XYZ file of C-alpha atoms in Angstrom:
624
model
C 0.000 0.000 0.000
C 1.495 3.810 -0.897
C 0.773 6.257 0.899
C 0.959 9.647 -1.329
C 1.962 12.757 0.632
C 0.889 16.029 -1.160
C 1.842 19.207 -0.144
C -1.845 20.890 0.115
C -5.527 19.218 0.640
C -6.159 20.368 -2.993
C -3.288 18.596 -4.417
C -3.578 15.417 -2.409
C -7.608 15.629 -3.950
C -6.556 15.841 -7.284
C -4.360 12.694 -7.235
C -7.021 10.878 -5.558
C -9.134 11.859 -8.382
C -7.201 9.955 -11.076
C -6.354 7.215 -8.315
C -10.464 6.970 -7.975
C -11.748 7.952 -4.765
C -13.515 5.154 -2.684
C -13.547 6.520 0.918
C -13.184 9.825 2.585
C -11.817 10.134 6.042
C -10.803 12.974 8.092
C -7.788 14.264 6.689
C -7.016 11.662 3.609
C -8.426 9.678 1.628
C -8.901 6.121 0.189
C -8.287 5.113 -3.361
C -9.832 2.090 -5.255
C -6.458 1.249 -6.223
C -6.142 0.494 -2.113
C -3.683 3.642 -1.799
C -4.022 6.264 0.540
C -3.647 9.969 -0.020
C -3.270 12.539 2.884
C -1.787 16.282 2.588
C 0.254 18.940 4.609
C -1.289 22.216 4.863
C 2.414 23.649 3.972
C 4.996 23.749 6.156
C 3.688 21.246 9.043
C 6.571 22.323 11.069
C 9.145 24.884 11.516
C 12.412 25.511 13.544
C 12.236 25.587 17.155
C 12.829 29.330 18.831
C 16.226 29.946 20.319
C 14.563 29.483 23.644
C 14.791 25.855 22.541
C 18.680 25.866 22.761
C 18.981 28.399 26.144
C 19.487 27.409 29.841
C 16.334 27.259 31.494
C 17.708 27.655 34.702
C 18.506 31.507 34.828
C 16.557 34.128 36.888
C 15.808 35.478 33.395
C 13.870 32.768 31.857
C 10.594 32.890 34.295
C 8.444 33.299 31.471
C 10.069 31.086 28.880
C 11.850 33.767 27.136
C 15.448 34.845 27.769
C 17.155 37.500 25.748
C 20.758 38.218 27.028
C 23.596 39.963 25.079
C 25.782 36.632 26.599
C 23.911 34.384 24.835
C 24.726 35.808 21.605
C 25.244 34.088 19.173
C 23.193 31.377 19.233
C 24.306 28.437 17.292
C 22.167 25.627 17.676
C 24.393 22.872 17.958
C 21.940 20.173 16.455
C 18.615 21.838 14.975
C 15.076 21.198 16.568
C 12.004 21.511 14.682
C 8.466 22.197 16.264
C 5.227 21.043 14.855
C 2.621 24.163 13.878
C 0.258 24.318 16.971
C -2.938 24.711 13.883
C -1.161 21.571 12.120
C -0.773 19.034 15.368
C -3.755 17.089 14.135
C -2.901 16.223 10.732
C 0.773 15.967 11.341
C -0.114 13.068 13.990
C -2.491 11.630 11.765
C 0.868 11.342 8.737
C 2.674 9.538 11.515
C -0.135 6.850 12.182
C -0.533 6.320 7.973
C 3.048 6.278 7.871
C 2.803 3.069 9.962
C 0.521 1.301 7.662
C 1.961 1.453 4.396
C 4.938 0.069 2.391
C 5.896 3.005 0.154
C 5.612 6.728 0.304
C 5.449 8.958 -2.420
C 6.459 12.200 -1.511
C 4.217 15.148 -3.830
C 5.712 18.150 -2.653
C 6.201 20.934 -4.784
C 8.672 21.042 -7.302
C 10.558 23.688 -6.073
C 13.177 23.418 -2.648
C 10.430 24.171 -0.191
C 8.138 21.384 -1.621
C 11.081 19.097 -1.286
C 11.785 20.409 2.810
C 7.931 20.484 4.128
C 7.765 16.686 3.241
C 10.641 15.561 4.188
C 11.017 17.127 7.098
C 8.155 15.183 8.438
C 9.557 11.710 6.917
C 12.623 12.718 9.416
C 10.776 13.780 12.479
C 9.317 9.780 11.823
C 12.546 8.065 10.857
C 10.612 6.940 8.446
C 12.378 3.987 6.638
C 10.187 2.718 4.112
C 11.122 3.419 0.208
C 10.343 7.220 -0.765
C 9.501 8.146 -4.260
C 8.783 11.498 -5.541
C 5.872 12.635 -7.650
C 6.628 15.884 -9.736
C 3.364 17.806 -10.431
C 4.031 20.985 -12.876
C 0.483 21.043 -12.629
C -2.803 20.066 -11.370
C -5.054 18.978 -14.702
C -5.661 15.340 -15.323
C -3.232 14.595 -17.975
C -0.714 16.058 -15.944
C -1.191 14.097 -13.097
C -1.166 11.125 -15.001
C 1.859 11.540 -16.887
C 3.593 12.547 -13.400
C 2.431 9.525 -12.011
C 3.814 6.985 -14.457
C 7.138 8.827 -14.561
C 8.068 8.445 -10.348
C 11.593 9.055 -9.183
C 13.926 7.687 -6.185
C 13.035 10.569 -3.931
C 17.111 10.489 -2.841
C 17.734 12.035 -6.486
C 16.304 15.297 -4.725
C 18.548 15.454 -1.777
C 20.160 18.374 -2.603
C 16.741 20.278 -3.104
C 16.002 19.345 0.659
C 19.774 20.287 1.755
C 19.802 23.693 0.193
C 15.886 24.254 1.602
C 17.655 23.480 4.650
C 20.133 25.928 4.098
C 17.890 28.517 3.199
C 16.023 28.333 6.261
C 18.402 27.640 9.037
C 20.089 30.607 7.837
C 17.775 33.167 7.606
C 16.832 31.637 11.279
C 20.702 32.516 12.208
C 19.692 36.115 11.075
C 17.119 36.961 11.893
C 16.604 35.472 15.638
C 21.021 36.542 16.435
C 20.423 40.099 15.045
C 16.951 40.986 16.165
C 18.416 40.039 19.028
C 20.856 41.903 19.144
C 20.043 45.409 18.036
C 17.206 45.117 20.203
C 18.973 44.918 23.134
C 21.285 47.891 21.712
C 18.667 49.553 21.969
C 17.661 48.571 25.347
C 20.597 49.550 26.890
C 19.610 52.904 25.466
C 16.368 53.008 27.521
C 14.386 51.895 24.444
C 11.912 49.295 24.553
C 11.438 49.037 20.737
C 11.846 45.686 18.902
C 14.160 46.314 15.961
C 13.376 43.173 13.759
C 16.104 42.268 11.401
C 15.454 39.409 8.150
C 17.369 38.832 4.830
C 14.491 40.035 2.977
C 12.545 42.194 5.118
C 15.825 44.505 5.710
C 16.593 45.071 2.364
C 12.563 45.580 1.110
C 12.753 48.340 3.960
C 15.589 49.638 2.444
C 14.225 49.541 -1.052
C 11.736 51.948 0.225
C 13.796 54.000 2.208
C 15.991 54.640 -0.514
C 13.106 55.234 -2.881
C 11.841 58.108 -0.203
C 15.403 59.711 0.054
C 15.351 59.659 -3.567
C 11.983 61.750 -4.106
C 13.163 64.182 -0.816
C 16.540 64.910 -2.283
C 15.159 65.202 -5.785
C 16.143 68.450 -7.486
C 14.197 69.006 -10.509
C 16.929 69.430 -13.622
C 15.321 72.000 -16.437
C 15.963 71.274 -20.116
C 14.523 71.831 -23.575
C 12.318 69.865 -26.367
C 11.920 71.040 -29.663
C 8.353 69.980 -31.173
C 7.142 71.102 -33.931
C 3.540 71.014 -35.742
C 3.545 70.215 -39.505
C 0.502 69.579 -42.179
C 0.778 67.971 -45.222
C -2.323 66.741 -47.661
C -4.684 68.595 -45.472
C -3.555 66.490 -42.453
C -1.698 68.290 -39.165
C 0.639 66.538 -37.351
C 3.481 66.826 -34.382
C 6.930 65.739 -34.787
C 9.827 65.863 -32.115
C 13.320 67.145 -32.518
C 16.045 64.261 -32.267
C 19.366 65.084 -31.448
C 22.742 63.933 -33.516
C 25.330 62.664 -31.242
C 27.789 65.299 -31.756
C 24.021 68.089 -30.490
C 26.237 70.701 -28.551
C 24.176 71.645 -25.382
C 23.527 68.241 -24.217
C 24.130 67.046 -20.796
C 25.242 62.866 -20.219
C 21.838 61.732 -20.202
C 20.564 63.407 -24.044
C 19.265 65.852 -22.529
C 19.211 69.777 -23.835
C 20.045 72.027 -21.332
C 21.992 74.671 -22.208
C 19.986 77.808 -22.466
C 22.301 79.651 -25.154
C 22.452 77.131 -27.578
C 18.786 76.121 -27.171
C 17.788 80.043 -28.368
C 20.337 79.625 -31.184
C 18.830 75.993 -32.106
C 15.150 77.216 -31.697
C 16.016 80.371 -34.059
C 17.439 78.055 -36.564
C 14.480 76.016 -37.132
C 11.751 78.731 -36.295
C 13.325 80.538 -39.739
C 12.270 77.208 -42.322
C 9.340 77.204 -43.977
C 8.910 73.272 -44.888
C 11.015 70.613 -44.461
C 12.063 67.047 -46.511
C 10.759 64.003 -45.801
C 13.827 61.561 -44.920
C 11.740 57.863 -44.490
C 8.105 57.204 -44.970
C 7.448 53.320 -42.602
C 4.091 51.881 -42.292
C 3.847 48.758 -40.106
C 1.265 46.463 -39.109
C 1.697 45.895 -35.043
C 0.564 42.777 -33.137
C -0.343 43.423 -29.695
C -0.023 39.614 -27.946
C -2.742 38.800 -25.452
C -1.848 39.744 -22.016
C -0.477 36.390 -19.700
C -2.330 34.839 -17.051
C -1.488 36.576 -13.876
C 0.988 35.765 -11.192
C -0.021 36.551 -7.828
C 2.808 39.577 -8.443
C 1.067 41.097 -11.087
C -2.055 40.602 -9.673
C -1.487 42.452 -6.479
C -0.005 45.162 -8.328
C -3.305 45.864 -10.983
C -5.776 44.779 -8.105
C -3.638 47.963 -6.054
C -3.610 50.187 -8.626
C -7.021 49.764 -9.969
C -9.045 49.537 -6.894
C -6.166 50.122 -3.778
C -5.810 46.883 -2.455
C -3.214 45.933 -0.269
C -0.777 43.194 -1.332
C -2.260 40.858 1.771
C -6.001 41.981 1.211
C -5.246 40.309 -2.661
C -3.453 37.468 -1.405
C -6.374 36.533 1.176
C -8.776 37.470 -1.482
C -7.209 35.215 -3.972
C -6.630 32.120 -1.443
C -10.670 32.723 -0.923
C -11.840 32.557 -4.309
C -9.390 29.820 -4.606
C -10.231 27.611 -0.896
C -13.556 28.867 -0.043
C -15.570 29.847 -3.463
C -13.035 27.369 -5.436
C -13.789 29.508 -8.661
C -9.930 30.279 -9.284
C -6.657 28.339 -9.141
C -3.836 27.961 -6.441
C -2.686 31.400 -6.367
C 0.465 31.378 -4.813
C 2.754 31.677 -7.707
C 4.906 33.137 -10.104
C 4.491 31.872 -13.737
C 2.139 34.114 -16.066
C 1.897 30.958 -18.195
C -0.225 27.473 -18.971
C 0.264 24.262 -19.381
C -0.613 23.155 -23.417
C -2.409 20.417 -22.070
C -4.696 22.436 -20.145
C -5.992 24.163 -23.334
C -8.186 21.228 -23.781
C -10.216 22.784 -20.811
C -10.833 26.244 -22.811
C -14.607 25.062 -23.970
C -15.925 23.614 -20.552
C -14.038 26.693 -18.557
C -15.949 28.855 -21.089
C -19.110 27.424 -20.999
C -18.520 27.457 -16.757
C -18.096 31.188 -16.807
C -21.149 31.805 -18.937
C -23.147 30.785 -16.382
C -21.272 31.959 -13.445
C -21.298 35.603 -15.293
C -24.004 35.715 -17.289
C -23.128 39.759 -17.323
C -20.564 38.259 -19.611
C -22.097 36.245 -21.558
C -21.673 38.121 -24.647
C -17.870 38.598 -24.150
C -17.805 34.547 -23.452
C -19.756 33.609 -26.681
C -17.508 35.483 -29.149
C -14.182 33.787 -27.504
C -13.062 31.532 -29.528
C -11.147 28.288 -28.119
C -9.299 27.430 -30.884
C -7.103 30.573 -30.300
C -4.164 29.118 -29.242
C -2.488 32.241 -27.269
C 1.689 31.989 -26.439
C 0.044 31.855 -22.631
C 0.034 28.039 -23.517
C 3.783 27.424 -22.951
C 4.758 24.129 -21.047
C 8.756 24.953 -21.279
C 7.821 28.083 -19.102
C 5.740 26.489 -16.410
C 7.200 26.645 -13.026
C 5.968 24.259 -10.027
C 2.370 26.256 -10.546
C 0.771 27.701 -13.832
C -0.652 30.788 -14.204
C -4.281 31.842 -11.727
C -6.924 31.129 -14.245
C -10.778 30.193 -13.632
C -11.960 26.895 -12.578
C -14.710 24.338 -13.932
C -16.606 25.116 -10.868
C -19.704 26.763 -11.406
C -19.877 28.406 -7.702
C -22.344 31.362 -6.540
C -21.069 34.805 -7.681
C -23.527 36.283 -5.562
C -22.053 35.474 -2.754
C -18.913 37.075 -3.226
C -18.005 40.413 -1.412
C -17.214 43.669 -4.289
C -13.862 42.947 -3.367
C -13.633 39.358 -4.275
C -15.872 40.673 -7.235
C -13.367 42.215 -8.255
C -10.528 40.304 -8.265
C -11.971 37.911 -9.819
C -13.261 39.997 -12.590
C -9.971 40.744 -13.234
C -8.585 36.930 -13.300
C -11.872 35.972 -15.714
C -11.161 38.510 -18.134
C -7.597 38.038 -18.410
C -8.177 34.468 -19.290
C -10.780 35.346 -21.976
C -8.670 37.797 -23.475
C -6.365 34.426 -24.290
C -9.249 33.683 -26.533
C -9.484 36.496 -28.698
C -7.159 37.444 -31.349
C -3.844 39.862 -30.705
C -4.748 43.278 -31.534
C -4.058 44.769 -34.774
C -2.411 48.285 -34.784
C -1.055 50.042 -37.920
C 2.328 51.489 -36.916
C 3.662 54.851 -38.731
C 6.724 56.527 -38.364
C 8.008 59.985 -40.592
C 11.159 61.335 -40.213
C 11.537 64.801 -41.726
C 14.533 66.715 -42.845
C 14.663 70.260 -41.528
C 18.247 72.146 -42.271
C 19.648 69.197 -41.417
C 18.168 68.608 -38.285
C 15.987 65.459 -37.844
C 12.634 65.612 -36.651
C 10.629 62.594 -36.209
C 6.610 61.586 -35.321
C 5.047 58.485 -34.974
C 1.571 57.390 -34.640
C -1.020 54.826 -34.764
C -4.096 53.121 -35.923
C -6.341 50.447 -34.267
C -7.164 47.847 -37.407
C -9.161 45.398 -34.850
C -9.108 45.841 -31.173
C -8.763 41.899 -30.667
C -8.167 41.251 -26.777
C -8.447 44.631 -25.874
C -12.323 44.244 -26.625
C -12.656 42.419 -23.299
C -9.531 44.009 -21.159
C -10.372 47.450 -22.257
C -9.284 49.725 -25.289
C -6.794 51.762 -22.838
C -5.705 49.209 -20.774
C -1.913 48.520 -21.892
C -0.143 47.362 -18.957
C 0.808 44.015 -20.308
C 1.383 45.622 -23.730
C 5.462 44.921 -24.770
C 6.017 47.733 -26.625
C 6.181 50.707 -24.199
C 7.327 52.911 -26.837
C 3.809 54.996 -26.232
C 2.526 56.872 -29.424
C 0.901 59.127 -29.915
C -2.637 58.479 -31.129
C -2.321 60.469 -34.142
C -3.194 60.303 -37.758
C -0.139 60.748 -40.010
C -0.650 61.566 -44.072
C 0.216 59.440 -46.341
C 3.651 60.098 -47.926
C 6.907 59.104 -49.785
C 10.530 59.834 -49.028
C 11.489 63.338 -51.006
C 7.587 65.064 -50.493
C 7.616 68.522 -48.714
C 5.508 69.343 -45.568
C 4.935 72.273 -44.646
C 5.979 74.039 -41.137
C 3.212 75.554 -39.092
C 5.299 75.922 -35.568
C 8.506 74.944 -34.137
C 7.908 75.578 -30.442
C 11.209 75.102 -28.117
C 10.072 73.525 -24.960
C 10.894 73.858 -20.992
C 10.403 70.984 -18.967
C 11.799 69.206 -15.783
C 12.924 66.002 -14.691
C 10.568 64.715 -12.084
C 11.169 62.730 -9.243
C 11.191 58.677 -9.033
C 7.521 57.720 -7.818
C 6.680 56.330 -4.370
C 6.171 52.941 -3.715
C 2.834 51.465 -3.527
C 2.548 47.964 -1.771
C 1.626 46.719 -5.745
C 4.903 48.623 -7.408
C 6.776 47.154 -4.050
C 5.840 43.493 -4.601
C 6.879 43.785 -8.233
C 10.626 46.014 -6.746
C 11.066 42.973 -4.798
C 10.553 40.354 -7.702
C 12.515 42.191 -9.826
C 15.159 43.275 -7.283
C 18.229 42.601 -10.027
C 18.023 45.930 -11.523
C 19.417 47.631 -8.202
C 22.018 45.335 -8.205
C 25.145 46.051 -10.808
C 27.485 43.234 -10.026
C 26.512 40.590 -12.798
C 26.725 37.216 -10.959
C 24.765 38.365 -8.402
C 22.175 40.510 -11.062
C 21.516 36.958 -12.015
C 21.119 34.996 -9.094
C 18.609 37.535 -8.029
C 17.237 37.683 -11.372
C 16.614 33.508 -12.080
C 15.593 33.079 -8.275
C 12.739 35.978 -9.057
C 14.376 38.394 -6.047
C 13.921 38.525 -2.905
C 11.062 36.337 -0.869
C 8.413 34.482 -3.073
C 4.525 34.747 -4.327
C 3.854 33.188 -0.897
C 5.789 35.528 1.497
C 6.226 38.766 0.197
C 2.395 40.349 0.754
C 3.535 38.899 4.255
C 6.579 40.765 4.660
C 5.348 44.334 3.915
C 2.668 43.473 6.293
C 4.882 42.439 8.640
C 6.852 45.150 8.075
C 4.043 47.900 8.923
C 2.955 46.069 12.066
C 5.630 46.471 13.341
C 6.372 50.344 12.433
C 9.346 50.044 9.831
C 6.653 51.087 7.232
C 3.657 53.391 6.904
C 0.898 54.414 4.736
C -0.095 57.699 3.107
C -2.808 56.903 1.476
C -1.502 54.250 -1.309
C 2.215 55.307 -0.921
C 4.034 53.125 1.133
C 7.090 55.015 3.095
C 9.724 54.310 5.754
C 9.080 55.514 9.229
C 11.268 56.912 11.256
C 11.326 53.627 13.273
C 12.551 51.711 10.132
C 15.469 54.693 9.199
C 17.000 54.470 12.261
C 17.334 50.806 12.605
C 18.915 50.844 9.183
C 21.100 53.672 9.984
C 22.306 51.390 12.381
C 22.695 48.004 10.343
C 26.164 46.838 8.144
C 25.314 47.292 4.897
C 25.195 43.481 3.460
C 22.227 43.178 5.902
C 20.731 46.091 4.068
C 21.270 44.695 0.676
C 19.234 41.990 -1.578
C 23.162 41.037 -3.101
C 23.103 38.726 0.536
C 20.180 36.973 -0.640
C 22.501 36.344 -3.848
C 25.194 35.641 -2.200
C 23.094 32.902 -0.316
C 21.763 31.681 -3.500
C 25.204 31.084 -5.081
C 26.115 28.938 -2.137
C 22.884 27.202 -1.993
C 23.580 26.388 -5.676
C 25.957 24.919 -4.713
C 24.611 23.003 -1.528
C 22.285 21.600 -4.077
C 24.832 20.338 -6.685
C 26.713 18.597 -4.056
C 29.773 20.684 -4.567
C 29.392 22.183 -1.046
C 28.380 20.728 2.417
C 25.246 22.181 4.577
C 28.080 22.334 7.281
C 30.232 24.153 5.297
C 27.509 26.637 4.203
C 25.712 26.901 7.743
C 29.961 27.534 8.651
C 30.146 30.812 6.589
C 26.870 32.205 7.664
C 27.532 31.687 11.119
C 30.996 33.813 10.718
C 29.003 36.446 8.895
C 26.213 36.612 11.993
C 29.798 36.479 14.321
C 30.357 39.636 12.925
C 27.150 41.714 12.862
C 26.345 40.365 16.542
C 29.889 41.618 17.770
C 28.881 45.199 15.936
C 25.934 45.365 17.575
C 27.979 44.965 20.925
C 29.129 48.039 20.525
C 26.168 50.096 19.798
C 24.122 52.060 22.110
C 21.287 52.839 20.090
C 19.035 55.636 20.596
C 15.451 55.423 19.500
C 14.035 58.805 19.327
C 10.755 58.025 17.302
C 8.260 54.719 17.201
């Protein structure tokens, strides 16, 4: 008898659907095939508080807790894990299946943590019967299937669970040593504040921090544009001044600003009465259809549109997913869909008629033989894409908020079913004494996709190059325009935008682009930043409960809480290049061309350090 351990109750569900399903119990279920098929709800356990690993016996520890600069650090000499108190049930009930059957297959996700959360339980159990793993890319049928006939010696996947280990014992070294410690720097100070330290939630409060010192120390930097209006076959048009590389007046950036040789330049071209046209282009455009959403870009349209927090999406999401079961597992980062899936299209259609019938007319005129570059299996992750379900639930009885959301979800994955949008693309460049002058424009031929996500919705479009809706005339290299009004322009730079909690989940995903050494650019960029879909809503609400950030209405800024603890931190701790530098040793932890010791080694040296910093700080906390 197997006993199949998934990582969630709707996971182990759909393997008991293929298995067949002939009895239900409390917290698994039986198959016909005489299997059985429980779940973890996550992480069952976690590691033990450094309580755990202090003497008991001091005056201090009356109420369990003991924090004392001479316990620091704390290296736990041999690691103890804790079960969840929500998860004591099921994780007893593992242990007593565990007993009865001859082989486990272990259906964790794909990804490190998948590998840890079950095998951290086989531990706790010594379990010794043969482990095999079951890799699920997805949850459809055929999927399933094909996962199930292709079953691996779960030892091939040691070095997932070593470097998950890795991972979390130490951000546990980090963040329980340094909270720790610059807490009771601060004590010592009078303060009673509790200055929280974490791999990733230091450097996302730094993100912001530096974005708000940014937009306070902005200085606004005048220069010029040169636009000009021209009209040809009865049509007027605008055209912009490009510079030649050898423009005098420009600063580093291509920017005019010298005042002198702007009046010159503007007196030049005001005197012409036509000018040449240099190239004539006419393009037809394809918009693509937008992807399916990650929970990322999800929380980031869901803030912008209607000013959701990053946790109110993420709960509203896991309830339309756990509760109304009308959308899919939403805890992930692929934009993408299995090609197997797209089988589905016509029931999932048919489903949302009725669910919507407001959108019935949108769902009749999809067509599910559009095959969309959604469908993509070599870009699939351990989770696809959130998408609708078969489930024809009660739309009633969500709340405007859920209504929302969901909205959103259901119309993204109609737009895959609707052709790209058609734009005709035109770009003039005229000759005027030698200077170049240039305008672009374009026409919608057939609105495609943007029929259901909206004719000015473009935030999935590629091409940000941002035309100008404008008709151009129709003409040929060598045909004379005339000049109506060269107008030399004053403008300003303006200052870097504000964070919202949206903008800040998508900063942290794509953290690489603050980062300018290249190794580490790419660790950060093929480990998507810093946290994951599942923790990163978390961490910026963590981060405001306990004061490092606040709210101005959607703006998201560090208090003066959060700026003085990172005054006070070394600078790695402050920077996302530590979660790459953990990465690059996790690598490789996982390849087998480093030990856990050896890894756990170096980050205990690095935690040496900080805590022996801290030591010598006195810190002053004049603000909550």
């Amino acid at each position: 008898m197997r006993l199949f351990i998934a990582e969630k109750p709707n996971v182990g569900t759909s393997i008991a659907a293929q298995l067949g399903v002939k009895e239900r119990k409390d917290g698994y279920l039986v198959t016909k095939t005489g299997d059985l098929v429980t779940w973890c709800f996550g992480h069952l356990m976690e590691l033990a508080e450094p309580d755990a690993y202090l003497d008991k016996n001091v005056p201090e520890a009356k109420n369990g807790k003991v924090w004392r600069e001479q316990d620091l650090p704390i290296f736990p000499q041999q690691w103890k894990n804790t079960v969840k108190k929500d998860c004591k049930k099921q994780f007893k009930l593992i242990g007593s299946l565990l007993k009865k059957c001859s082989q486990v297959v272990h259906c964790g996700d794909i990804d490190r943590e998948g590998q840890l959360l079950v095998d951290e339980v086989l531990e706790y159990y010594k379990n010794t019967k043969p482990v095999v793993r079951c890799s699920l890319s997805s949850l459809d049928a055929e999927s399933i299937q094909k996962a199930l006939k292709t079953l691996e010696p779960n030892v091939k996947f040691k070095g997932k669970l070593l470097a998950a280990k890795g991972r979390q014992r130490a951000d546990w070294l980090i963040g329980m040593n340094l909270t720790r410690a610059y807490t009771l720097a601060a004590k010592r100070s009078g303060g009673s504040a509790l200055l929280s330290v974490g791999r990733v939630q230091t450097p996302t409060l730094n993100l912001v921090a530096q974005r708000d010192a940014a937009i306070k120390n902005f200085k606004p930097q005048p220069y010029f544009v040169f636009k000009g209006d021209f009209n040809a076959n009865s049509i007027t048009f605008s055209a912009t001044l490009k510079y030649s590389d050898n423009q005098a007046g420009l600063d580093k950036e291509g920017r005019f600003i010298d005042v002198t040789a702007a009046k010159a330049l503007a007196s030049q071209l005001q005197s012409s009465k036509s000018a040449v046209v240099s190239s004539f282009t006419v393009k037809e455009k394809l918009l693509e259809q937008p992807k399916a959403y990650s929970l990322a870009d999800l929380q980031l349209e869901a803030n912008n549109k209607y000013g959701l927090s990053a946790q109110k999406t993420l709960d509203i999401c896991q309830s339309l997913y756990e509760t109304h079961k009308l959308t899919s597992y939403p805890r992930v980062d692929c934009q993408y869909l299995p090609e197997s899936q797209h089988k589905d299209a016509i029931r999932i259609l048919n489903t949302l008629k009725v669910v919507n019938p407001d959108l019935a007319g949108l769902v009749s005129k999809a067509d599910p033989k559009i095959k969309s570059k959604t469908w993509n299996d070599g870009k699939i992750t351990a989770h696809h894409g959130i998408i609708p379900t078969l489930h024809q639930g009660d739309r009633s009885k969500l709340s405007s908020d859920e209504l929302n959301v969901y909205l959103l979800i259901v119309k993204r994955y109609l737009a895959q079913f609707y052709s790209p949008c058609r734009m005709s693309s035109t770009q003039l460049s005229l000759d005027l004494n030698g200077q170049t002058f240039i305008a672009s424009g374009s026409v919608m031929l057939d609105p495609g996709f943007k029929v259901v996500t909206g004719l000015k919705d473009d935030a999935d479009d590629k091409d940000k190059t941002k035309e100008p809706e404008q008709k151009l005339p129709l003409l040929k290299q060598g045909d004379r325009v005339s000049i109506l009004k060269i107008n030399c322009l004053q403008e300003k730079t303006k200052a870097p935008q504000a964070f919202t909690e949206g903008s800040l989940i998508k900063a942290m995903e794509n953290v690489h682009t603050v980062v300018d050494d290249p190794t580490y650019k790419k660790y950060l960029k093929d480990g998507d930043g810093i946290g994951t879909n599942a923790t990163r809503a978390a961490i910026i609400a963590e981060l405001k409960r306990k004061g490092f950030l606040v709210l101005s209405g959607k703006k998201v800024h560090a208090s003066p809480l959060g700026l003085q603890l990172l005054a006070e931190l070394p600078e790695l701790t402050k920077n996302p290049v530590l979660t790459a530098m953990f990465e690059s040793k996790l690598k490789d932890v996982e390849a087998g061309k480093m030990t856990l010791a050896a890894f756990e080694k170096e980050q205990q040296a690095f935690v040496s350090k900080c805590v022996a910093a801290a030591a010598q700080k006195s810190i002053q906390i004049t603000n909550k």
